[in-house]
mmCIF file of C-alpha atoms in Angstrom:
data_model
loop_
_atom_site.group_PDB
_atom_site.id
_atom_site.type_symbol
_atom_site.label_atom_id
_atom_site.label_comp_id
_atom_site.label_asym_id
_atom_site.label_seq_id
_atom_site.Cartn_x
_atom_site.Cartn_y
_atom_site.Cartn_z
ATOM 1 C CA UNK A 1 87.267 111.941 116.927
ATOM 2 C CA UNK A 2 86.105 115.353 115.640
ATOM 3 C CA UNK A 3 82.853 115.788 113.791
ATOM 4 C CA UNK A 4 84.429 116.146 110.398
ATOM 5 C CA UNK A 5 86.647 112.900 110.911
ATOM 6 C CA UNK A 6 83.331 111.271 111.813
ATOM 7 C CA UNK A 7 81.844 112.401 108.821
ATOM 8 C CA UNK A 8 84.894 111.437 106.542
ATOM 9 C CA UNK A 9 84.895 107.863 108.030
ATOM 10 C CA UNK A 10 81.182 107.212 107.429
ATOM 11 C CA UNK A 11 81.065 108.617 103.954
ATOM 12 C CA UNK A 12 84.199 106.693 102.880
ATOM 13 C CA UNK A 13 82.624 103.656 104.427
ATOM 14 C CA UNK A 14 79.519 104.464 102.403
ATOM 15 C CA UNK A 15 81.471 105.165 99.273
ATOM 16 C CA UNK A 16 83.453 101.779 99.362
ATOM 17 C CA UNK A 17 80.004 99.901 100.005
ATOM 18 C CA UNK A 18 78.414 101.468 96.954
ATOM 19 C CA UNK A 19 81.737 101.033 94.782
ATOM 20 C CA UNK A 20 82.714 97.584 95.731
ATOM 21 C CA UNK A 21 83.009 96.482 92.358
ATOM 22 C CA UNK A 22 85.429 99.249 91.101
ATOM 23 C CA UNK A 23 88.971 98.781 90.273
ATOM 24 C CA UNK A 24 90.889 98.701 93.421
ATOM 25 C CA UNK A 25 94.189 98.774 91.998
ATOM 26 C CA UNK A 26 93.595 102.313 90.492
ATOM 27 C CA UNK A 27 95.873 104.232 93.286
ATOM 28 C CA UNK A 28 97.919 101.311 94.328
ATOM 29 C CA UNK A 29 101.866 101.729 94.342
ATOM 30 C CA UNK A 30 104.147 98.839 94.355
ATOM 31 C CA UNK A 31 106.379 97.821 97.079
ATOM 32 C CA UNK A 32 109.572 96.058 97.472
ATOM 33 C CA UNK A 33 111.376 94.357 100.450
ATOM 34 C CA UNK A 34 113.371 96.806 102.425
ATOM 35 C CA UNK A 35 116.475 94.799 102.115
ATOM 36 C CA UNK A 36 116.988 96.465 98.798
ATOM 37 C CA UNK A 37 117.304 99.781 100.475
ATOM 38 C CA UNK A 38 121.049 100.676 100.376
ATOM 39 C CA UNK A 39 121.102 103.134 103.354
ATOM 40 C CA UNK A 40 118.520 104.459 105.694
ATOM 41 C CA UNK A 41 120.706 106.527 107.702
ATOM 42 C CA UNK A 42 119.763 110.332 108.128
ATOM 43 C CA UNK A 43 121.283 112.466 105.331
ATOM 44 C CA UNK A 44 124.089 114.788 106.220
ATOM 45 C CA UNK A 45 122.807 118.258 105.428
ATOM 46 C CA UNK A 46 125.222 121.342 105.186
ATOM 47 C CA UNK A 47 124.546 124.626 107.205
ATOM 48 C CA UNK A 48 121.557 126.645 106.107
ATOM 49 C CA UNK A 49 123.826 129.418 104.713
ATOM 50 C CA UNK A 50 125.528 127.141 102.402
ATOM 51 C CA UNK A 51 122.263 125.795 101.017
ATOM 52 C CA UNK A 52 120.860 129.160 100.222
ATOM 53 C CA UNK A 53 123.348 129.512 97.279
ATOM 54 C CA UNK A 54 123.743 126.030 96.475
ATOM 55 C CA UNK A 55 123.262 124.749 93.009
ATOM 56 C CA UNK A 56 121.076 121.516 92.688
ATOM 57 C CA UNK A 57 124.089 119.408 91.620
ATOM 58 C CA UNK A 58 126.120 120.401 94.705
ATOM 59 C CA UNK A 59 122.807 120.167 96.856
ATOM 60 C CA UNK A 60 122.489 116.633 95.884
ATOM 61 C CA UNK A 61 126.114 115.697 97.010
ATOM 62 C CA UNK A 62 125.401 116.685 100.717
ATOM 63 C CA UNK A 63 122.420 114.138 100.901
ATOM 64 C CA UNK A 64 122.960 110.475 101.496
ATOM 65 C CA UNK A 65 120.313 109.454 98.479
ATOM 66 C CA UNK A 66 121.004 107.721 95.393
ATOM 67 C CA UNK A 67 118.753 109.303 92.667
ATOM 68 C CA UNK A 68 118.020 108.813 88.969
ATOM 69 C CA UNK A 69 120.221 110.933 87.067
ATOM 70 C CA UNK A 70 117.727 112.765 85.019
ATOM 71 C CA UNK A 71 114.669 114.455 87.134
ATOM 72 C CA UNK A 72 111.498 115.330 85.924
ATOM 73 C CA UNK A 73 111.646 119.026 85.546
ATOM 74 C CA UNK A 74 108.869 121.735 85.038
ATOM 75 C CA UNK A 75 107.919 125.321 86.155
ATOM 76 C CA UNK A 76 105.463 125.970 88.966
ATOM 77 C CA UNK A 77 104.015 129.360 90.147
ATOM 78 C CA UNK A 78 104.094 129.588 93.814
ATOM 79 C CA UNK A 79 100.752 131.198 94.859
ATOM 80 C CA UNK A 80 101.042 134.472 96.823
ATOM 81 C CA UNK A 81 97.788 133.618 98.941
ATOM 82 C CA UNK A 82 98.332 130.420 100.966
ATOM 83 C CA UNK A 83 95.000 130.892 102.907
ATOM 84 C CA UNK A 84 92.752 127.628 103.115
ATOM 85 C CA UNK A 85 89.025 128.247 103.285
ATOM 86 C CA UNK A 86 86.486 125.454 104.225
ATOM 87 C CA UNK A 87 84.936 124.004 101.087
ATOM 88 C CA UNK A 88 87.438 125.482 98.694
ATOM 89 C CA UNK A 89 90.219 123.634 96.927
ATOM 90 C CA UNK A 90 93.179 123.656 99.389
ATOM 91 C CA UNK A 91 96.237 124.678 97.413
ATOM 92 C CA UNK A 92 97.562 126.768 100.366
ATOM 93 C CA UNK A 93 97.322 123.511 102.401
ATOM 94 C CA UNK A 94 100.129 121.958 100.083
ATOM 95 C CA UNK A 95 102.343 124.972 100.217
ATOM 96 C CA UNK A 96 102.080 125.445 104.034
ATOM 97 C CA UNK A 97 102.573 121.572 104.617
ATOM 98 C CA UNK A 98 105.758 121.708 102.117
ATOM 99 C CA UNK A 99 107.166 124.421 103.813
ATOM 100 C CA UNK A 100 107.162 122.743 107.177
ATOM 101 C CA UNK A 101 109.346 120.024 105.494
ATOM 102 C CA UNK A 102 111.545 122.364 103.582
ATOM 103 C CA UNK A 103 112.162 124.598 106.582
ATOM 104 C CA UNK A 104 113.618 121.341 108.146
ATOM 105 C CA UNK A 105 116.338 121.685 105.443
ATOM 106 C CA UNK A 106 116.751 125.448 106.231
ATOM 107 C CA UNK A 107 114.918 126.691 103.084
ATOM 108 C CA UNK A 108 111.723 129.021 103.626
ATOM 109 C CA UNK A 109 109.241 128.592 100.945
ATOM 110 C CA UNK A 110 107.277 131.844 102.017
ATOM 111 C CA UNK A 111 110.125 133.641 100.363
ATOM 112 C CA UNK A 112 108.916 132.422 97.156
ATOM 113 C CA UNK A 113 105.329 133.638 97.131
ATOM 114 C CA UNK A 114 104.178 135.226 93.801
ATOM 115 C CA UNK A 115 107.243 133.833 92.019
ATOM 116 C CA UNK A 116 107.945 131.101 89.479
ATOM 117 C CA UNK A 117 110.199 128.054 90.207
ATOM 118 C CA UNK A 118 111.675 125.226 88.678
ATOM 119 C CA UNK A 119 110.627 121.725 89.950
ATOM 120 C CA UNK A 120 113.326 119.069 89.673
ATOM 121 C CA UNK A 121 111.726 115.843 90.958
ATOM 122 C CA UNK A 122 114.204 112.822 91.535
ATOM 123 C CA UNK A 123 113.273 109.233 91.721
ATOM 124 C CA UNK A 124 114.898 107.639 94.692
ATOM 125 C CA UNK A 125 116.589 104.535 93.331
ATOM 126 C CA UNK A 126 116.256 102.661 96.543
ATOM 127 C CA UNK A 127 113.035 104.242 97.644
ATOM 128 C CA UNK A 128 111.930 104.823 101.320
ATOM 129 C CA UNK A 129 111.091 102.351 104.089
ATOM 130 C CA UNK A 130 107.447 102.283 105.634
ATOM 131 C CA UNK A 131 106.966 102.680 109.229
ATOM 132 C CA UNK A 132 105.278 100.320 111.919
ATOM 133 C CA UNK A 133 104.272 96.911 110.243
ATOM 134 C CA UNK A 134 105.399 98.499 106.697
ATOM 135 C CA UNK A 135 108.907 99.040 107.743
ATOM 136 C CA UNK A 136 110.063 95.739 106.192
ATOM 137 C CA UNK A 137 109.038 97.250 102.647
ATOM 138 C CA UNK A 138 110.539 100.147 100.633
ATOM 139 C CA UNK A 139 108.293 102.254 98.825
ATOM 140 C CA UNK A 140 108.907 104.179 95.664
ATOM 141 C CA UNK A 141 109.590 107.912 96.386
ATOM 142 C CA UNK A 142 110.901 111.112 95.092
ATOM 143 C CA UNK A 143 113.208 113.913 96.056
ATOM 144 C CA UNK A 144 111.801 117.483 95.070
ATOM 145 C CA UNK A 145 113.930 120.455 94.637
ATOM 146 C CA UNK A 146 112.688 123.651 93.982
ATOM 147 C CA UNK A 147 115.314 125.921 91.969
ATOM 148 C CA UNK A 148 115.225 129.602 91.281
ATOM 149 C CA UNK A 149 118.046 131.651 89.599
ATOM 150 C CA UNK A 150 120.174 128.393 89.524
ATOM 151 C CA UNK A 151 119.927 128.003 93.193
ATOM 152 C CA UNK A 152 118.089 125.344 95.443
ATOM 153 C CA UNK A 153 115.448 127.191 97.383
ATOM 154 C CA UNK A 154 113.195 124.296 98.613
ATOM 155 C CA UNK A 155 113.511 120.648 99.214
ATOM 156 C CA UNK A 156 111.476 117.775 100.477
ATOM 157 C CA UNK A 157 110.689 114.139 99.763
ATOM 158 C CA UNK A 158 107.527 112.490 98.577
ATOM 159 C CA UNK A 159 106.964 109.231 100.277
ATOM 160 C CA UNK A 160 105.169 106.567 98.174
ATOM 161 C CA UNK A 161 105.272 109.106 95.451
ATOM 162 C CA UNK A 162 101.986 110.765 96.496
ATOM 163 C CA UNK A 163 102.689 112.136 99.868
ATOM 164 C CA UNK A 164 103.979 115.496 100.996
ATOM 165 C CA UNK A 165 107.074 114.847 103.153
ATOM 166 C CA UNK A 166 108.995 113.516 104.969
ATOM 167 C CA UNK A 167 111.844 116.076 105.024
ATOM 168 C CA UNK A 168 115.130 115.349 103.415
ATOM 169 C CA UNK A 169 116.213 114.476 106.933
ATOM 170 C CA UNK A 170 113.393 111.937 106.930
ATOM 171 C CA UNK A 171 111.559 113.707 109.680
ATOM 172 C CA UNK A 172 107.761 113.523 109.833
ATOM 173 C CA UNK A 173 105.561 116.456 110.516
ATOM 174 C CA UNK A 174 105.017 115.280 114.124
ATOM 175 C CA UNK A 175 108.881 114.865 114.313
ATOM 176 C CA UNK A 176 109.199 118.575 113.215
ATOM 177 C CA UNK A 177 106.240 120.270 115.002
ATOM 178 C CA UNK A 178 105.361 117.842 117.751
ATOM 179 C CA UNK A 179 101.729 117.792 116.471
ATOM 180 C CA UNK A 180 99.541 115.318 114.559
ATOM 181 C CA UNK A 181 98.427 116.513 111.302
ATOM 182 C CA UNK A 182 94.971 117.569 112.704
ATOM 183 C CA UNK A 183 96.576 119.361 115.458
ATOM 184 C CA UNK A 184 99.079 121.247 113.062
ATOM 185 C CA UNK A 185 95.904 122.387 110.651
ATOM 186 C CA UNK A 186 94.104 123.634 113.854
ATOM 187 C CA UNK A 187 97.336 125.511 115.095
ATOM 188 C CA UNK A 188 97.937 126.995 111.715
ATOM 189 C CA UNK A 189 94.338 128.202 111.473
ATOM 190 C CA UNK A 190 93.687 126.009 108.314
ATOM 191 C CA UNK A 191 89.861 125.588 107.371
ATOM 192 C CA UNK A 192 89.006 128.165 110.090
ATOM 193 C CA UNK A 193 87.435 130.529 107.553
ATOM 194 C CA UNK A 194 84.069 129.029 107.297
ATOM 195 C CA UNK A 195 82.122 131.674 105.482
ATOM 196 C CA UNK A 196 78.545 130.654 104.399
ATOM 197 C CA UNK A 197 79.033 127.147 106.006
ATOM 198 C CA UNK A 198 79.702 128.634 109.415
ATOM 199 C CA UNK A 199 76.602 126.680 110.715
ATOM 200 C CA UNK A 200 78.369 123.513 110.366
ATOM 201 C CA UNK A 201 80.610 124.185 113.486
ATOM 202 C CA UNK A 202 77.483 124.061 115.767
ATOM 203 C CA UNK A 203 76.188 120.670 114.594
ATOM 204 C CA UNK A 204 76.523 117.394 116.205
ATOM 205 C CA UNK A 205 77.944 114.308 114.365
ATOM 206 C CA UNK A 206 74.616 113.093 112.857
ATOM 207 C CA UNK A 207 73.428 116.694 112.128
ATOM 208 C CA UNK A 208 76.725 117.014 110.278
ATOM 209 C CA UNK A 209 75.929 113.726 108.216
ATOM 210 C CA UNK A 210 72.620 115.095 107.607
ATOM 211 C CA UNK A 211 74.119 118.275 106.206
ATOM 212 C CA UNK A 212 76.568 116.265 104.189
ATOM 213 C CA UNK A 213 74.243 114.119 102.306
ATOM 214 C CA UNK A 214 71.575 117.106 102.056
ATOM 215 C CA UNK A 215 74.410 119.117 100.243
ATOM 216 C CA UNK A 216 74.890 116.090 97.874
ATOM 217 C CA UNK A 217 71.324 116.019 97.162
ATOM 218 C CA UNK A 218 71.099 119.568 96.506
ATOM 219 C CA UNK A 219 74.389 119.495 94.188
ATOM 220 C CA UNK A 220 76.250 121.814 96.572
ATOM 221 C CA UNK A 221 79.532 120.262 96.327
ATOM 222 C CA UNK A 222 81.463 123.068 98.151
ATOM 223 C CA UNK A 223 79.202 122.576 101.125
ATOM 224 C CA UNK A 224 79.651 118.790 100.920
ATOM 225 C CA UNK A 225 83.569 119.252 100.797
ATOM 226 C CA UNK A 226 83.273 121.639 103.828
ATOM 227 C CA UNK A 227 81.892 118.601 105.896
ATOM 228 C CA UNK A 228 85.198 116.560 105.016
ATOM 229 C CA UNK A 229 88.025 116.548 107.443
ATOM 230 C CA UNK A 230 91.516 117.757 106.143
ATOM 231 C CA UNK A 231 92.843 114.506 105.745
ATOM 232 C CA UNK A 232 90.419 113.904 102.907
ATOM 233 C CA UNK A 233 91.322 117.268 101.282
ATOM 234 C CA UNK A 234 95.055 116.558 101.618
ATOM 235 C CA UNK A 235 94.494 113.196 99.967
ATOM 236 C CA UNK A 236 92.749 115.012 97.031
ATOM 237 C CA UNK A 237 95.679 117.358 96.259
ATOM 238 C CA UNK A 238 98.007 114.158 95.550
ATOM 239 C CA UNK A 239 95.921 111.243 94.613
ATOM 240 C CA UNK A 240 96.482 110.245 90.829
ATOM 241 C CA UNK A 241 98.515 113.340 90.352
ATOM 242 C CA UNK A 242 99.736 113.940 86.671
ATOM 243 C CA UNK A 243 103.055 114.340 85.294
ATOM 244 C CA UNK A 244 104.671 117.643 85.384
ATOM 245 C CA UNK A 245 102.521 118.670 88.329
ATOM 246 C CA UNK A 246 103.155 119.126 92.161
ATOM 247 C CA UNK A 247 99.423 118.766 93.083
ATOM 248 C CA UNK A 248 96.020 118.460 91.411
ATOM 249 C CA UNK A 249 95.212 121.942 90.246
ATOM 250 C CA UNK A 250 91.546 121.511 91.445
ATOM 251 C CA UNK A 251 88.712 119.012 92.364
ATOM 252 C CA UNK A 252 88.052 116.719 89.344
ATOM 253 C CA UNK A 253 88.325 113.009 88.149
ATOM 254 C CA UNK A 254 92.154 112.857 89.179
ATOM 255 C CA UNK A 255 91.328 113.044 92.647
ATOM 256 C CA UNK A 256 88.743 110.453 92.558
ATOM 257 C CA UNK A 257 88.520 109.420 96.252
ATOM 258 C CA UNK A 258 87.137 112.656 97.482
ATOM 259 C CA UNK A 259 85.081 113.344 94.467
ATOM 260 C CA UNK A 260 83.416 110.126 94.229
ATOM 261 C CA UNK A 261 82.316 110.713 98.032
ATOM 262 C CA UNK A 262 80.987 114.156 97.249
ATOM 263 C CA UNK A 263 79.222 113.040 93.901
ATOM 264 C CA UNK A 264 77.679 109.910 95.448
ATOM 265 C CA UNK A 265 74.130 109.169 94.812
ATOM 266 C CA UNK A 266 72.954 107.468 97.893
ATOM 267 C CA UNK A 267 69.782 105.502 97.656
ATOM 268 C CA UNK A 268 69.096 105.445 101.303
ATOM 269 C CA UNK A 269 70.467 106.813 104.572
#
């Protein structure tokens, strides 16, 4: 367990204890028995060269998914800079992770940097099955297409509506890269730019906890967030995401879990 994983685990437990009376259904998503899934086979995808110039209607025909006929559609500006710095809002994490899944369909999102694309988000009629003990259930999920100049230029799935991925081939990040999420962020150099929080790297677990709560006491939220692990920041991107958004634009009330941790008012430690 890394130091940031340790801090995240402890602070989440702390948050849950202080807020045991809150509405625990706020972020819950309904599930249905997996028997309702029409097909769990791996979708058939046409060659990359055909995908690059394929209109969304034709692209959908290559997939073994049943989607609702009218997608949610909205425009999104793809940021030019995908850097992810410790303590800052990790928009670049969203795009780098989405790109791993999109490349599995032969569509590279880095070609879209600094441009505007149309998002077409389709609800999957039959959802997607869970994994492990949850494989008996299906979860409401989406198919996301990015469209530019009438052609499909990006594609991935949103499992249980809020997750980034899997790919349209139903492959997870580990399936694609052979790495866990934490190993992947380290390989990609995400959160490596520590800036004024560089001292955190030399702290042991309990010193890091001290730094976390001191940052809360000082009202230094960027430093408090720098103590959280990438998983907590990944959750902040999509929890309680609003309509016509791929992700929450910044830290705030929408991504309540991470913000409630950072804004906690401990009475003892």
